[in-house]
Amino acid sequence: MSFHPRILVPVAAAFAFLGLTLFILSGRTFAFDTGLILLFRQAGDPAAPIGPHWLPEMMRDISGLGSFVGLGFMTLAATLALWLAGYRRLANALIVNVVLATLVSTMLKIGIGRARPDIVEPTAIVFTASFPSGHAFLSAVVLLGIAGFIGLASQHRDITRLSVGLAWVLLLLIGVSRIYLGVHWPSDVLAGWCLGIAWSSLSLALAGQGTTKSEPASGGAPSAG
């Protein structure tokens, strides 16, 4: 029996997140966490990030795109666009999806309570626990969700591929920026990505039910495609 990548990838991501979570809850640590986070620091000076003087500021800008404010504006813009285009069911689904993911992210952080990295000097301010990375998880949920919902609404493969491709580039950059800034262990980010991939795949599968090519999901005016 063979599995389609659309099924295999999110299932594998879900199991990977579960494995990472159980490992962290057991009190053990990953050897690669320390090595990878130190790759972004100057040798002998863990307080100084690598790269030119403008790179830390750029990384903070990228990281900001995955904040509640950044992702909130993206979600609001995409929701309004879907609503105005007549895809009100998709618009509502997007809002519910992001709100639920935000609640789950908060509960996981509180429940697991992993400490932030202490081997480097962070270059950003943080207020919550470390695992999983909320920036990585929620950026995957929001960006892949928006890209997928655009695909459901447009029914054009080229538009879908472009949207998904841009979403992947941005969510990867956001995750890397969190490691670079020293506010997350690499395993935090990896877990966030895995959970986000599994979550967005499930949400898109549920939202896609009943969406047709000839009319918006709300039953409104026909789409331009």
mmCIF file of N, CA, C and O in Angstrom, residues 102-181:
data_model
loop_
_atom_site.group_PDB
_atom_site.id
_atom_site.type_symbol
_atom_site.label_atom_id
_atom_site.label_comp_id
_atom_site.label_asym_id
_atom_site.label_seq_id
_atom_site.Cartn_x
_atom_site.Cartn_y
_atom_site.Cartn_z
ATOM 1 N N THR A 102 -3.764 29.276 18.237
ATOM 2 C CA THR A 102 -3.150 30.161 19.227
ATOM 3 C C THR A 102 -3.406 29.661 20.638
ATOM 4 O O THR A 102 -2.508 29.668 21.496
ATOM 5 N N LEU A 103 -4.620 29.204 20.910
ATOM 6 C CA LEU A 103 -4.943 28.659 22.226
ATOM 7 C C LEU A 103 -4.140 27.395 22.513
ATOM 8 O O LEU A 103 -3.628 27.211 23.627
ATOM 9 N N VAL A 104 -4.024 26.522 21.524
ATOM 10 C CA VAL A 104 -3.268 25.285 21.702
ATOM 11 C C VAL A 104 -1.797 25.594 21.946
ATOM 12 O O VAL A 104 -1.151 24.984 22.813
ATOM 13 N N SER A 105 -1.247 26.545 21.202
ATOM 14 C CA SER A 105 0.148 26.930 21.387
ATOM 15 C C SER A 105 0.393 27.418 22.813
ATOM 16 O O SER A 105 1.383 27.030 23.464
ATOM 17 N N THR A 106 -0.511 28.243 23.309
ATOM 18 C CA THR A 106 -0.375 28.774 24.666
ATOM 19 C C THR A 106 -0.451 27.663 25.709
ATOM 20 O O THR A 106 0.352 27.620 26.654
ATOM 21 N N MET A 107 -1.396 26.746 25.535
ATOM 22 C CA MET A 107 -1.557 25.661 26.497
ATOM 23 C C MET A 107 -0.370 24.713 26.489
ATOM 24 O O MET A 107 0.064 24.221 27.549
ATOM 25 N N LEU A 108 0.183 24.443 25.320
ATOM 26 C CA LEU A 108 1.352 23.572 25.236
ATOM 27 C C LEU A 108 2.543 24.202 25.944
ATOM 28 O O LEU A 108 3.285 23.526 26.673
ATOM 29 N N LYS A 109 2.750 25.485 25.730
ATOM 30 C CA LYS A 109 3.870 26.164 26.386
ATOM 31 C C LYS A 109 3.732 26.109 27.904
ATOM 32 O O LYS A 109 4.695 25.852 28.631
ATOM 33 N N ILE A 110 2.522 26.367 28.390
ATOM 34 C CA ILE A 110 2.282 26.335 29.832
ATOM 35 C C ILE A 110 2.444 24.923 30.380
ATOM 36 O O ILE A 110 3.058 24.708 31.433
ATOM 37 N N GLY A 111 1.889 23.951 29.659
ATOM 38 C CA GLY A 111 1.922 22.571 30.133
ATOM 39 C C GLY A 111 3.305 21.963 30.133
ATOM 40 O O GLY A 111 3.671 21.222 31.060
ATOM 41 N N ILE A 112 4.098 22.257 29.109
ATOM 42 C CA ILE A 112 5.437 21.670 29.004
ATOM 43 C C ILE A 112 6.452 22.480 29.791
ATOM 44 O O ILE A 112 7.312 21.933 30.486
ATOM 45 N N GLY A 113 6.370 23.786 29.695
ATOM 46 C CA GLY A 113 7.189 24.667 30.520
ATOM 47 C C GLY A 113 8.685 24.562 30.313
ATOM 48 O O GLY A 113 9.454 24.697 31.279
ATOM 49 N N ARG A 114 9.127 24.335 29.110
ATOM 50 C CA ARG A 114 10.571 24.238 28.859
ATOM 51 C C ARG A 114 11.229 25.616 28.947
ATOM 52 O O ARG A 114 10.695 26.604 28.447
ATOM 53 N N ALA A 115 12.388 25.652 29.577
ATOM 54 C CA ALA A 115 13.117 26.914 29.731
ATOM 55 C C ALA A 115 13.734 27.349 28.409
ATOM 56 O O ALA A 115 14.072 26.523 27.550
ATOM 57 N N ARG A 116 13.891 28.651 28.247
ATOM 58 C CA ARG A 116 14.533 29.215 27.065
ATOM 59 C C ARG A 116 16.032 28.905 27.085
ATOM 60 O O ARG A 116 16.597 28.576 28.136
ATOM 61 N N PRO A 117 16.695 28.985 25.944
ATOM 62 C CA PRO A 117 18.144 28.725 25.893
ATOM 63 C C PRO A 117 18.904 29.622 26.867
ATOM 64 O O PRO A 117 18.617 30.819 26.984
ATOM 65 N N ASP A 118 19.874 29.034 27.552
ATOM 66 C CA ASP A 118 20.669 29.783 28.522
ATOM 67 C C ASP A 118 22.157 29.763 28.202
ATOM 68 O O ASP A 118 22.972 30.211 29.004
ATOM 69 N N ILE A 119 22.500 29.253 27.009
ATOM 70 C CA ILE A 119 23.918 29.155 26.658
ATOM 71 C C ILE A 119 24.363 30.316 25.779
ATOM 72 O O ILE A 119 25.548 30.449 25.478
ATOM 73 N N VAL A 120 23.414 31.158 25.348
ATOM 74 C CA VAL A 120 23.749 32.335 24.560
ATOM 75 C C VAL A 120 22.970 33.522 25.114
ATOM 76 O O VAL A 120 21.982 33.361 25.831
ATOM 77 N N GLU A 121 23.421 34.694 24.764
ATOM 78 C CA GLU A 121 22.727 35.916 25.172
ATOM 79 C C GLU A 121 21.638 36.213 24.144
ATOM 80 O O GLU A 121 21.920 36.486 22.976
ATOM 81 N N PRO A 122 20.347 36.156 24.538
ATOM 82 C CA PRO A 122 19.277 36.420 23.576
ATOM 83 C C PRO A 122 19.302 37.868 23.103
ATOM 84 O O PRO A 122 19.660 38.777 23.853
ATOM 85 N N THR A 123 18.914 38.071 21.846
ATOM 86 C CA THR A 123 18.877 39.416 21.281
ATOM 87 C C THR A 123 17.444 39.857 21.007
ATOM 88 O O THR A 123 17.195 40.715 20.165
ATOM 89 N N ALA A 124 16.503 39.235 21.714
ATOM 90 C CA ALA A 124 15.096 39.622 21.629
ATOM 91 C C ALA A 124 14.447 39.335 22.973
ATOM 92 O O ALA A 124 14.914 38.473 23.724
ATOM 93 N N ILE A 125 13.378 40.030 23.279
ATOM 94 C CA ILE A 125 12.673 39.864 24.545
ATOM 95 C C ILE A 125 11.594 38.791 24.396
ATOM 96 O O ILE A 125 10.860 38.774 23.400
ATOM 97 N N VAL A 126 11.516 37.884 25.384
ATOM 98 C CA VAL A 126 10.508 36.824 25.351
ATOM 99 C C VAL A 126 9.775 36.797 26.691
ATOM 100 O O VAL A 126 10.311 37.207 27.719
ATOM 101 N N PHE A 127 8.542 36.280 26.667
ATOM 102 C CA PHE A 127 7.711 36.285 27.869
ATOM 103 C C PHE A 127 7.130 34.919 28.199
ATOM 104 O O PHE A 127 6.529 34.754 29.258
ATOM 105 N N THR A 128 7.248 33.954 27.308
ATOM 106 C CA THR A 128 6.614 32.656 27.510
ATOM 107 C C THR A 128 7.652 31.543 27.528
ATOM 108 O O THR A 128 8.843 31.783 27.335
ATOM 109 N N ALA A 129 7.179 30.316 27.747
ATOM 110 C CA ALA A 129 8.059 29.159 27.746
ATOM 111 C C ALA A 129 8.539 28.868 26.328
ATOM 112 O O ALA A 129 8.076 29.469 25.347
ATOM 113 N N SER A 130 9.444 27.902 26.205
ATOM 114 C CA SER A 130 10.173 27.717 24.952
ATOM 115 C C SER A 130 9.564 26.708 23.982
ATOM 116 O O SER A 130 9.669 26.876 22.775
ATOM 117 N N PHE A 131 8.940 25.651 24.502
ATOM 118 C CA PHE A 131 8.512 24.536 23.639
ATOM 119 C C PHE A 131 6.993 24.452 23.571
ATOM 120 O O PHE A 131 6.323 24.461 24.599
ATOM 121 N N PRO A 132 6.469 24.298 22.339
ATOM 122 C CA PRO A 132 7.137 24.464 21.034
ATOM 123 C C PRO A 132 7.227 25.936 20.680
ATOM 124 O O PRO A 132 6.589 26.773 21.318
ATOM 125 N N SER A 133 7.985 26.246 19.655
ATOM 126 C CA SER A 133 8.097 27.630 19.209
ATOM 127 C C SER A 133 6.748 28.105 18.675
ATOM 128 O O SER A 133 6.240 27.564 17.693
ATOM 129 N N GLY A 134 6.186 29.116 19.334
ATOM 130 C CA GLY A 134 4.920 29.652 18.861
ATOM 131 C C GLY A 134 5.061 30.332 17.517
ATOM 132 O O GLY A 134 4.154 30.263 16.675
ATOM 133 N N HIS A 135 6.202 30.994 17.294
ATOM 134 C CA HIS A 135 6.434 31.628 15.998
ATOM 135 C C HIS A 135 6.446 30.586 14.881
ATOM 136 O O HIS A 135 5.853 30.792 13.816
ATOM 137 N N ALA A 136 7.144 29.459 15.109
ATOM 138 C CA ALA A 136 7.232 28.417 14.084
ATOM 139 C C ALA A 136 5.878 27.752 13.863
ATOM 140 O O ALA A 136 5.446 27.558 12.716
ATOM 141 N N PHE A 137 5.209 27.409 14.942
ATOM 142 C CA PHE A 137 3.924 26.733 14.844
ATOM 143 C C PHE A 137 2.866 27.619 14.199
ATOM 144 O O PHE A 137 2.218 27.240 13.210
ATOM 145 N N LEU A 138 2.686 28.807 14.737
ATOM 146 C CA LEU A 138 1.618 29.676 14.247
ATOM 147 C C LEU A 138 1.905 30.235 12.867
ATOM 148 O O LEU A 138 0.979 30.468 12.080
ATOM 149 N N SER A 139 3.181 30.462 12.522
ATOM 150 C CA SER A 139 3.477 30.923 11.161
ATOM 151 C C SER A 139 3.150 29.830 10.159
ATOM 152 O O SER A 139 2.661 30.126 9.055
ATOM 153 N N ALA A 140 3.394 28.569 10.524
ATOM 154 C CA ALA A 140 3.024 27.471 9.629
ATOM 155 C C ALA A 140 1.512 27.387 9.479
ATOM 156 O O ALA A 140 0.991 27.211 8.367
ATOM 157 N N VAL A 141 0.795 27.513 10.596
ATOM 158 C CA VAL A 141 -0.663 27.453 10.551
ATOM 159 C C VAL A 141 -1.233 28.592 9.716
ATOM 160 O O VAL A 141 -2.082 28.392 8.839
ATOM 161 N N VAL A 142 -0.758 29.810 9.977
ATOM 162 C CA VAL A 142 -1.316 30.983 9.292
ATOM 163 C C VAL A 142 -0.901 31.026 7.825
ATOM 164 O O VAL A 142 -1.745 31.159 6.932
ATOM 165 N N LEU A 143 0.396 30.899 7.564
ATOM 166 C CA LEU A 143 0.884 31.054 6.191
ATOM 167 C C LEU A 143 0.442 29.907 5.286
ATOM 168 O O LEU A 143 -0.023 30.135 4.162
ATOM 169 N N LEU A 144 0.589 28.671 5.760
ATOM 170 C CA LEU A 144 0.132 27.544 4.944
ATOM 171 C C LEU A 144 -1.387 27.531 4.850
ATOM 172 O O LEU A 144 -1.955 27.143 3.823
ATOM 173 N N GLY A 145 -2.046 27.993 5.927
ATOM 174 C CA GLY A 145 -3.501 28.067 5.885
ATOM 175 C C GLY A 145 -3.983 29.088 4.875
ATOM 176 O O GLY A 145 -4.875 28.808 4.068
ATOM 177 N N ILE A 146 -3.396 30.270 4.897
ATOM 178 C CA ILE A 146 -3.776 31.303 3.930
ATOM 179 C C ILE A 146 -3.495 30.826 2.510
ATOM 180 O O ILE A 146 -4.338 30.975 1.616
ATOM 181 N N ALA A 147 -2.316 30.251 2.295
ATOM 182 C CA ALA A 147 -1.967 29.771 0.954
ATOM 183 C C ALA A 147 -2.940 28.698 0.492
ATOM 184 O O ALA A 147 -3.392 28.694 -0.664
ATOM 185 N N GLY A 148 -3.273 27.787 1.397
ATOM 186 C CA GLY A 148 -4.199 26.720 1.036
ATOM 187 C C GLY A 148 -5.598 27.224 0.776
ATOM 188 O O GLY A 148 -6.273 26.775 -0.159
ATOM 189 N N PHE A 149 -6.052 28.183 1.586
ATOM 190 C CA PHE A 149 -7.394 28.720 1.395
ATOM 191 C C PHE A 149 -7.474 29.527 0.103
ATOM 192 O O PHE A 149 -8.502 29.534 -0.573
ATOM 193 N N ILE A 150 -6.379 30.212 -0.227
ATOM 194 C CA ILE A 150 -6.330 30.901 -1.520
ATOM 195 C C ILE A 150 -6.450 29.892 -2.654
ATOM 196 O O ILE A 150 -7.143 30.124 -3.650
ATOM 197 N N GLY A 151 -5.787 28.765 -2.500
ATOM 198 C CA GLY A 151 -5.872 27.716 -3.508
ATOM 199 C C GLY A 151 -7.279 27.166 -3.637
ATOM 200 O O GLY A 151 -7.766 26.921 -4.747
ATOM 201 N N LEU A 152 -7.952 26.969 -2.504
ATOM 202 C CA LEU A 152 -9.328 26.471 -2.545
ATOM 203 C C LEU A 152 -10.253 27.471 -3.227
ATOM 204 O O LEU A 152 -11.169 27.076 -3.959
ATOM 205 N N ALA A 153 -10.014 28.758 -2.988
ATOM 206 C CA ALA A 153 -10.871 29.782 -3.571
ATOM 207 C C ALA A 153 -10.587 29.994 -5.053
ATOM 208 O O ALA A 153 -11.507 30.146 -5.859
ATOM 209 N N SER A 154 -9.303 30.002 -5.426
ATOM 210 C CA SER A 154 -8.947 30.330 -6.808
ATOM 211 C C SER A 154 -9.109 29.144 -7.742
ATOM 212 O O SER A 154 -9.450 29.314 -8.922
ATOM 213 N N GLN A 155 -8.853 27.931 -7.239
ATOM 214 C CA GLN A 155 -8.912 26.725 -8.057
ATOM 215 C C GLN A 155 -7.895 26.748 -9.204
ATOM 216 O O GLN A 155 -8.060 26.062 -10.206
ATOM 217 N N HIS A 156 -6.844 27.560 -9.079
ATOM 218 C CA HIS A 156 -5.780 27.613 -10.078
ATOM 219 C C HIS A 156 -4.506 27.044 -9.467
ATOM 220 O O HIS A 156 -4.030 27.535 -8.432
ATOM 221 N N ARG A 157 -3.937 26.026 -10.090
ATOM 222 C CA ARG A 157 -2.769 25.366 -9.527
ATOM 223 C C ARG A 157 -1.564 26.294 -9.442
ATOM 224 O O ARG A 157 -0.796 26.237 -8.484
ATOM 225 N N ASP A 158 -1.387 27.154 -10.447
ATOM 226 C CA ASP A 158 -0.234 28.054 -10.439
ATOM 227 C C ASP A 158 -0.303 29.022 -9.261
ATOM 228 O O ASP A 158 0.711 29.301 -8.614
ATOM 229 N N ILE A 159 -1.496 29.542 -8.983
ATOM 230 C CA ILE A 159 -1.671 30.451 -7.858
ATOM 231 C C ILE A 159 -1.422 29.716 -6.546
ATOM 232 O O ILE A 159 -0.762 30.235 -5.635
ATOM 233 N N THR A 160 -1.926 28.499 -6.470
ATOM 234 C CA THR A 160 -1.733 27.699 -5.264
ATOM 235 C C THR A 160 -0.264 27.413 -5.033
ATOM 236 O O THR A 160 0.247 27.565 -3.903
ATOM 237 N N ARG A 161 0.448 27.006 -6.072
ATOM 238 C CA ARG A 161 1.870 26.692 -5.937
ATOM 239 C C ARG A 161 2.675 27.911 -5.528
ATOM 240 O O ARG A 161 3.578 27.827 -4.683
ATOM 241 N N LEU A 162 2.377 29.052 -6.127
ATOM 242 C CA LEU A 162 3.080 30.280 -5.770
ATOM 243 C C LEU A 162 2.828 30.647 -4.312
ATOM 244 O O LEU A 162 3.764 30.974 -3.569
ATOM 245 N N SER A 163 1.575 30.584 -3.890
ATOM 246 C CA SER A 163 1.219 30.938 -2.522
ATOM 247 C C SER A 163 1.874 29.999 -1.515
ATOM 248 O O SER A 163 2.428 30.441 -0.496
ATOM 249 N N VAL A 164 1.834 28.712 -1.804
ATOM 250 C CA VAL A 164 2.435 27.725 -0.897
ATOM 251 C C VAL A 164 3.948 27.889 -0.863
ATOM 252 O O VAL A 164 4.568 27.815 0.208
ATOM 253 N N GLY A 165 4.555 28.140 -2.017
ATOM 254 C CA GLY A 165 6.000 28.327 -2.069
ATOM 255 C C GLY A 165 6.456 29.518 -1.250
ATOM 256 O O GLY A 165 7.420 29.430 -0.474
ATOM 257 N N LEU A 166 5.759 30.639 -1.395
ATOM 258 C CA LEU A 166 6.095 31.834 -0.619
ATOM 259 C C LEU A 166 5.871 31.596 0.873
ATOM 260 O O LEU A 166 6.640 32.072 1.712
ATOM 261 N N ALA A 167 4.812 30.866 1.199
ATOM 262 C CA ALA A 167 4.531 30.565 2.606
ATOM 263 C C ALA A 167 5.658 29.749 3.222
ATOM 264 O O ALA A 167 6.103 30.016 4.345
ATOM 265 N N TRP A 168 6.155 28.755 2.488
ATOM 266 C CA TRP A 168 7.245 27.918 2.997
ATOM 267 C C TRP A 168 8.517 28.731 3.211
ATOM 268 O O TRP A 168 9.199 28.574 4.227
ATOM 269 N N VAL A 169 8.835 29.583 2.264
ATOM 270 C CA VAL A 169 10.042 30.397 2.400
ATOM 271 C C VAL A 169 9.957 31.259 3.650
ATOM 272 O O VAL A 169 10.900 31.333 4.454
ATOM 273 N N LEU A 170 8.820 31.893 3.861
ATOM 274 C CA LEU A 170 8.675 32.806 4.985
ATOM 275 C C LEU A 170 8.661 32.075 6.321
ATOM 276 O O LEU A 170 9.310 32.503 7.292
ATOM 277 N N LEU A 171 7.950 30.957 6.395
ATOM 278 C CA LEU A 171 7.881 30.257 7.679
ATOM 279 C C LEU A 171 9.226 29.644 8.055
ATOM 280 O O LEU A 171 9.579 29.565 9.245
ATOM 281 N N LEU A 172 10.019 29.234 7.057
ATOM 282 C CA LEU A 172 11.362 28.725 7.345
ATOM 283 C C LEU A 172 12.264 29.846 7.857
ATOM 284 O O LEU A 172 13.034 29.663 8.809
ATOM 285 N N LEU A 173 12.172 31.013 7.224
ATOM 286 C CA LEU A 173 12.970 32.157 7.667
ATOM 287 C C LEU A 173 12.594 32.582 9.085
ATOM 288 O O LEU A 173 13.468 32.917 9.901
ATOM 289 N N ILE A 174 11.314 32.572 9.392
ATOM 290 C CA ILE A 174 10.864 32.948 10.731
ATOM 291 C C ILE A 174 11.426 31.990 11.776
ATOM 292 O O ILE A 174 11.930 32.399 12.828
ATOM 293 N N GLY A 175 11.373 30.688 11.476
ATOM 294 C CA GLY A 175 11.896 29.706 12.414
ATOM 295 C C GLY A 175 13.391 29.854 12.637
ATOM 296 O O GLY A 175 13.869 29.821 13.778
ATOM 297 N N VAL A 176 14.139 30.034 11.559
ATOM 298 C CA VAL A 176 15.591 30.213 11.671
ATOM 299 C C VAL A 176 15.924 31.478 12.452
ATOM 300 O O VAL A 176 16.876 31.505 13.240
ATOM 301 N N SER A 177 15.130 32.524 12.258
ATOM 302 C CA SER A 177 15.393 33.781 12.964
ATOM 303 C C SER A 177 15.278 33.604 14.471
ATOM 304 O O SER A 177 16.011 34.248 15.234
ATOM 305 N N ARG A 178 14.394 32.730 14.914
ATOM 306 C CA ARG A 178 14.230 32.507 16.356
ATOM 307 C C ARG A 178 15.460 31.822 16.956
ATOM 308 O O ARG A 178 15.847 32.106 18.087
ATOM 309 N N ILE A 179 16.066 30.930 16.178
ATOM 310 C CA ILE A 179 17.301 30.278 16.643
ATOM 311 C C ILE A 179 18.441 31.277 16.612
ATOM 312 O O ILE A 179 19.244 31.358 17.541
ATOM 313 N N TYR A 180 18.525 32.050 15.545
ATOM 314 C CA TYR A 180 19.585 33.048 15.405
ATOM 315 C C TYR A 180 19.548 34.050 16.558
ATOM 316 O O TYR A 180 20.596 34.441 17.088
ATOM 317 N N LEU A 181 18.359 34.471 16.945
ATOM 318 C CA LEU A 181 18.219 35.457 18.017
ATOM 319 C C LEU A 181 18.469 34.855 19.394
ATOM 320 O O LEU A 181 18.521 35.588 20.388
#
